[in-house]
Coordinates of C-alpha atoms and ligand atoms in Angstrom, one line a residue:
M596 CA 9.3 -41.1 -21.5
R597 CA 6.9 -38.4 -20.3
L598 CA 7.5 -35.5 -17.9
H599 CA 6.0 -37.2 -14.8
E600 CA 8.3 -40.2 -15.0
S601 CA 11.3 -38.3 -14.0
V602 CA 10.4 -34.9 -12.6
T603 CA 12.0 -35.8 -9.3
S604 CA 15.8 -35.0 -9.4
T605 CA 18.2 -37.8 -9.1
K606 CA 20.7 -37.4 -6.2
D607 CA 23.5 -37.2 -8.8
E608 CA 21.8 -34.6 -10.8
S609 CA 20.8 -32.3 -8.0
S610 CA 24.3 -32.4 -6.4
A611 CA 25.9 -31.6 -9.8
L612 CA 23.6 -28.5 -10.3
P613 CA 25.5 -25.3 -9.7
A614 CA 24.3 -22.9 -7.0
A615 CA 24.1 -20.0 -9.5
L616 CA 21.4 -21.0 -11.9
P617 CA 19.9 -18.8 -14.6
R618 CA 16.3 -17.7 -14.0
H619 CA 15.5 -17.7 -17.7
V620 CA 17.2 -20.0 -20.2
A621 CA 16.5 -19.6 -24.0
I622 CA 17.6 -22.2 -26.5
I623 CA 18.2 -22.1 -30.3
M624 CA 17.6 -25.8 -31.1
D625 CA 19.8 -26.3 -34.1
G626 CA 21.2 -29.3 -36.0
N627 CA 18.2 -31.6 -36.4
G628 CA 18.8 -31.9 -40.2
R629 CA 22.5 -32.6 -39.9
W630 CA 21.9 -35.1 -37.2
A631 CA 19.5 -37.0 -39.5
K632 CA 21.7 -36.7 -42.5
R633 CA 24.7 -38.2 -40.7
R634 CA 22.5 -41.2 -39.9
G635 CA 21.1 -41.6 -43.4
L636 CA 17.7 -40.5 -42.2
G637 CA 15.3 -37.9 -43.4
R638 CA 15.0 -34.4 -41.9
S639 CA 11.7 -35.2 -40.4
D640 CA 13.4 -38.0 -38.4
G641 CA 15.8 -35.4 -37.1
H642 CA 12.9 -33.2 -36.0
R643 CA 11.2 -36.1 -34.3
A644 CA 14.3 -36.9 -32.3
G645 CA 14.6 -33.2 -31.6
A646 CA 11.1 -33.3 -30.1
E647 CA 12.4 -35.9 -27.6
S648 CA 15.1 -33.5 -26.6
V649 CA 12.5 -30.9 -26.0
R650 CA 10.7 -33.3 -23.6
A651 CA 14.0 -34.1 -21.8
I652 CA 15.1 -30.5 -21.4
V653 CA 11.7 -29.3 -20.2
R654 CA 11.7 -32.0 -17.5
M655 CA 15.2 -31.1 -16.4
A656 CA 14.6 -27.4 -16.4
R657 CA 11.5 -27.9 -14.2
R658 CA 13.5 -30.2 -11.8
A659 CA 16.3 -27.6 -11.6
G660 CA 13.9 -24.9 -10.7
I661 CA 14.5 -22.7 -13.8
G662 CA 11.8 -20.0 -14.0
T663 CA 11.4 -19.7 -17.7
L664 CA 12.5 -21.9 -20.6
T665 CA 12.2 -20.3 -24.0
L666 CA 12.6 -22.5 -27.1
Y667 CA 13.1 -21.3 -30.7
A668 CA 10.8 -23.8 -32.3
F669 CA 10.0 -22.1 -35.7
S670 CA 11.4 -18.9 -37.0
E671 CA 9.6 -16.4 -39.3
Q672 CA 12.3 -17.3 -41.8
N673 CA 11.5 -21.1 -41.5
W674 CA 8.4 -20.6 -43.6
S675 CA 10.8 -20.7 -46.6
R676 CA 11.5 -24.4 -46.0
P677 CA 9.8 -27.0 -48.2
A678 CA 6.0 -27.3 -47.4
T679 CA 6.3 -30.9 -46.4
E680 CA 9.0 -30.1 -43.7
V681 CA 6.9 -27.2 -42.4
Q682 CA 3.8 -29.4 -42.2
G683 CA 5.8 -32.1 -40.4
L684 CA 7.1 -29.6 -37.9
F685 CA 3.5 -28.4 -37.0
S686 CA 2.2 -31.9 -36.8
L687 CA 5.0 -32.7 -34.4
L688 CA 4.0 -29.6 -32.4
V689 CA 0.4 -30.9 -32.2
D690 CA 1.6 -34.3 -31.1
F691 CA 3.8 -32.7 -28.5
L692 CA 1.0 -30.6 -27.1
A693 CA -1.3 -33.6 -26.9
S694 CA 1.2 -35.9 -25.2
E695 CA 2.5 -33.3 -22.7
R696 CA -0.7 -31.5 -21.8
D697 CA -1.3 -33.5 -18.7
E698 CA 2.3 -33.4 -17.6
L699 CA 2.4 -29.6 -18.0
R700 CA -0.7 -29.4 -15.8
R701 CA 0.6 -31.8 -13.2
H702 CA 3.9 -30.0 -12.9
E703 CA 2.3 -26.5 -12.9
I704 CA 4.1 -25.4 -16.1
R705 CA 2.6 -22.5 -17.9
L706 CA 2.8 -22.6 -21.7
V707 CA 3.0 -19.5 -23.7
A708 CA 3.4 -19.0 -27.5
I709 CA 5.4 -16.1 -28.8
G710 CA 5.4 -14.9 -32.4
H711 CA 3.1 -14.4 -35.3
T712 CA 1.1 -17.4 -34.1
D713 CA -1.9 -16.3 -36.2
K714 CA 0.0 -17.5 -39.3
L715 CA 0.2 -21.1 -37.9
P716 CA -2.0 -23.9 -39.4
L717 CA -5.4 -24.2 -37.7
P718 CA -4.8 -27.5 -35.9
A719 CA -1.6 -26.1 -34.4
R720 CA -3.4 -22.9 -33.3
L721 CA -6.3 -24.8 -31.8
A722 CA -3.9 -27.2 -29.9
L723 CA -1.9 -24.3 -28.7
R724 CA -4.9 -22.3 -27.5
K725 CA -6.2 -25.3 -25.5
V726 CA -2.9 -25.9 -23.6
V727 CA -2.2 -22.2 -23.2
D728 CA -5.7 -21.7 -21.7
D729 CA -5.4 -24.8 -19.5
T730 CA -2.0 -23.8 -18.0
R731 CA -2.5 -20.0 -17.8
A732 CA -2.5 -19.9 -14.0
H733 CA 0.5 -22.1 -13.4
T734 CA 3.5 -20.6 -11.7
A735 CA 6.2 -23.3 -11.2
M736 CA 7.8 -22.6 -14.6
T737 CA 7.0 -20.9 -17.9
L738 CA 7.6 -22.8 -21.1
A739 CA 7.7 -20.3 -24.0
L740 CA 7.6 -21.7 -27.6
C741 CA 8.7 -19.2 -30.2
L742 CA 6.6 -20.0 -33.3
S743 CA 6.7 -17.9 -36.5
Y744 CA 9.0 -15.7 -34.4
G745 CA 11.7 -13.3 -35.2
G746 CA 13.4 -10.7 -33.0
R747 CA 13.2 -8.0 -35.7
E748 CA 9.6 -8.9 -36.4
D749 CA 8.8 -8.4 -32.7
L750 CA 10.6 -5.0 -32.7
V751 CA 8.6 -4.0 -35.8
Q752 CA 5.2 -4.9 -34.2
A753 CA 6.2 -3.1 -31.0
A754 CA 7.2 0.1 -32.9
R755 CA 3.9 -0.1 -34.8
S756 CA 1.9 -0.5 -31.6
L757 CA 3.6 2.5 -29.9
A758 CA 3.1 4.6 -33.1
E759 CA -0.6 3.8 -33.0
Q760 CA -0.8 4.8 -29.3
V761 CA 1.0 8.1 -30.2
R762 CA -1.5 8.7 -33.1
A763 CA -4.4 8.0 -30.8
G764 CA -3.1 10.5 -28.3
T765 CA -2.6 8.0 -25.5
L766 CA 1.2 8.0 -25.5
D767 CA 3.6 10.9 -25.3
P768 CA 6.7 10.1 -27.4
A769 CA 8.9 11.9 -24.8
T770 CA 7.9 9.3 -22.2
I771 CA 9.0 6.3 -24.2
D772 CA 11.9 4.5 -22.5
E773 CA 13.3 1.0 -22.5
S774 CA 10.6 -0.4 -20.3
T775 CA 7.9 1.1 -22.5
L776 CA 9.4 -0.8 -25.5
A777 CA 10.0 -4.0 -23.5
R778 CA 6.3 -4.0 -22.4
S779 CA 5.2 -3.8 -26.1
L780 CA 7.2 -6.9 -27.2
W781 CA 5.6 -10.3 -27.4
T782 CA 8.2 -11.4 -24.9
A783 CA 6.7 -9.1 -22.2
R784 CA 4.8 -12.2 -21.0
L785 CA 8.0 -14.0 -20.1
G786 CA 8.7 -12.0 -17.0
G787 CA 12.3 -11.0 -17.7
D788 CA 15.2 -11.3 -20.2
P789 CA 17.1 -14.5 -20.7
D790 CA 20.2 -14.9 -18.5
L791 CA 21.5 -17.7 -20.6
V792 CA 21.1 -18.3 -24.4
I793 CA 22.2 -21.7 -25.6
R794 CA 22.7 -22.6 -29.3
T795 CA 23.4 -26.2 -30.3
S796 CA 25.1 -27.8 -33.3
G797 CA 28.3 -25.7 -33.3
E798 CA 26.8 -22.6 -35.0
Q799 CA 27.6 -19.3 -33.3
R800 CA 25.0 -16.7 -34.1
L801 CA 21.7 -15.4 -32.8
S802 CA 19.7 -15.9 -36.1
N803 CA 17.1 -13.2 -35.2
F804 CA 16.4 -14.7 -31.7
L805 CA 15.5 -12.5 -28.8
L806 CA 17.6 -9.6 -30.2
W807 CA 16.5 -7.0 -27.7
E808 CA 16.2 -9.4 -24.7
S809 CA 19.7 -10.9 -25.1
A810 CA 21.5 -7.7 -24.5
Y811 CA 23.2 -9.0 -21.4
A812 CA 22.6 -12.8 -21.8
E813 CA 25.5 -15.2 -21.4
L814 CA 25.9 -17.2 -24.6
V815 CA 26.8 -20.9 -24.6
F816 CA 27.5 -22.7 -27.8
S817 CA 27.4 -26.5 -27.8
D818 CA 28.8 -28.6 -30.6
V819 CA 26.2 -31.2 -30.0
D820 CA 23.2 -31.4 -32.4
W821 CA 19.8 -30.7 -30.8
P822 CA 18.6 -34.4 -31.0
D823 CA 21.6 -35.4 -28.9
F824 CA 21.3 -32.4 -26.5
R825 CA 20.0 -34.1 -23.3
E826 CA 20.5 -33.8 -19.5
A827 CA 24.3 -34.1 -19.5
E828 CA 24.7 -31.4 -22.2
F829 CA 22.2 -29.1 -20.4
L830 CA 24.0 -29.6 -17.1
A831 CA 27.3 -28.6 -18.9
A832 CA 25.7 -25.4 -20.2
L833 CA 24.4 -24.6 -16.7
Q834 CA 27.8 -25.1 -15.3
A835 CA 29.4 -22.9 -17.9
F836 CA 26.9 -20.2 -17.0
A837 CA 27.8 -20.5 -13.3
G838 CA 31.4 -19.9 -14.2
R839 CA 30.7 -16.6 -15.9
Q840 CA 31.1 -13.3 -14.3
R841 CA 28.2 -11.0 -15.2
R842 CA 29.0 -7.3 -15.0
F843 CA 26.1 -5.6 -17.0
G844 CA 28.6 -2.9 -18.1
A845 CA 29.9 -2.2 -14.6
V846 CA 33.3 -3.1 -13.2
A847 CA 33.8 -6.4 -11.3
A848 CA 33.1 -6.2 -7.6
Ligands
LIG1025 C1 16.7 -26.5 -36.4 O1 17.3 -27.6 -37.0 C2 15.4 -26.9 -35.8 C3 14.2 -26.4 -36.2 C4 14.1 -25.4 -37.3 C5 13.0 -26.8 -35.6 C6 13.0 -27.2 -34.1 C7 11.9 -28.2 -33.9 C8 12.0 -29.2 -33.0 C9 13.1 -29.4 -32.1 C10 11.0 -30.3 -33.0 C11 9.6 -29.9 -32.6 C12 9.5 -28.9 -31.6 C13 8.6 -28.9 -30.5 C14 8.4 -27.8 -29.7 C15 7.8 -30.1 -30.3 P1 17.6 -27.6 -38.6 O2 16.5 -28.3 -39.2 O3 17.8 -26.2 -39.0 O4 18.9 -28.4 -38.6 P2 20.1 -28.2 -39.7 O5 20.7 -26.8 -39.5 O6 21.1 -29.3 -39.3 O7 19.5 -28.5 -41.0

């Protein structure tokens, strides 16, 4: 199924959506390999099923009116996986971009890629560039794919960039504050920190994802593997978020 087939909310879904929705949801999509293993399938089958969950969750996020959806698709550390798995993941990405391009356009979704994307294989870089360029002006939702991404790597490149500006005499170190650093991160293009970070498959850690940006995010851990994480599971995570009291270090009102 493609985005356009169900971008209109069903009555049941919209009435179940909580009033307090996160503006920015970020997801660590985990458990593709275990999902496949349990079914006697190969890891690539797990990733293919995971790509279907990506389609379903993008559609639902758009219907729900979420402003930014950030997906951890390939970490800097994932390069250490077998070459065949890495190739398979990037070929899935190319397929995904080809099949969703029209729908992203139709539904005014802006695609951005975050990370050391210069390290990606050429076909993936070309496919990304095309869709990123095509959707640059869209404002209904931002879909951010983290590719060759790491939170520490982002902080390192931001530190380097600030140091270079100091060396060039264009930045006074005394003026560096949180917003200066935030503006230097790859994630500056996302227009705000995540309100909700979801991790699937029962693991409970951040694994180098949005380390700076998640300072005040609500964390929701789902026991469901990513290929089985669809509308009902996403709705449950949104409902869990709505039940949280966010204090940002202050006392409750
Ligand atoms: C984690 O599962 C998942 C990944 C490293 C890759 C995520 C990729 C997809 C969901 C498919 C393609 C993405 C797009 C954007 C089209 P794992 O392999 O670490 O699972 P395991 O921990 O059970 O082994």
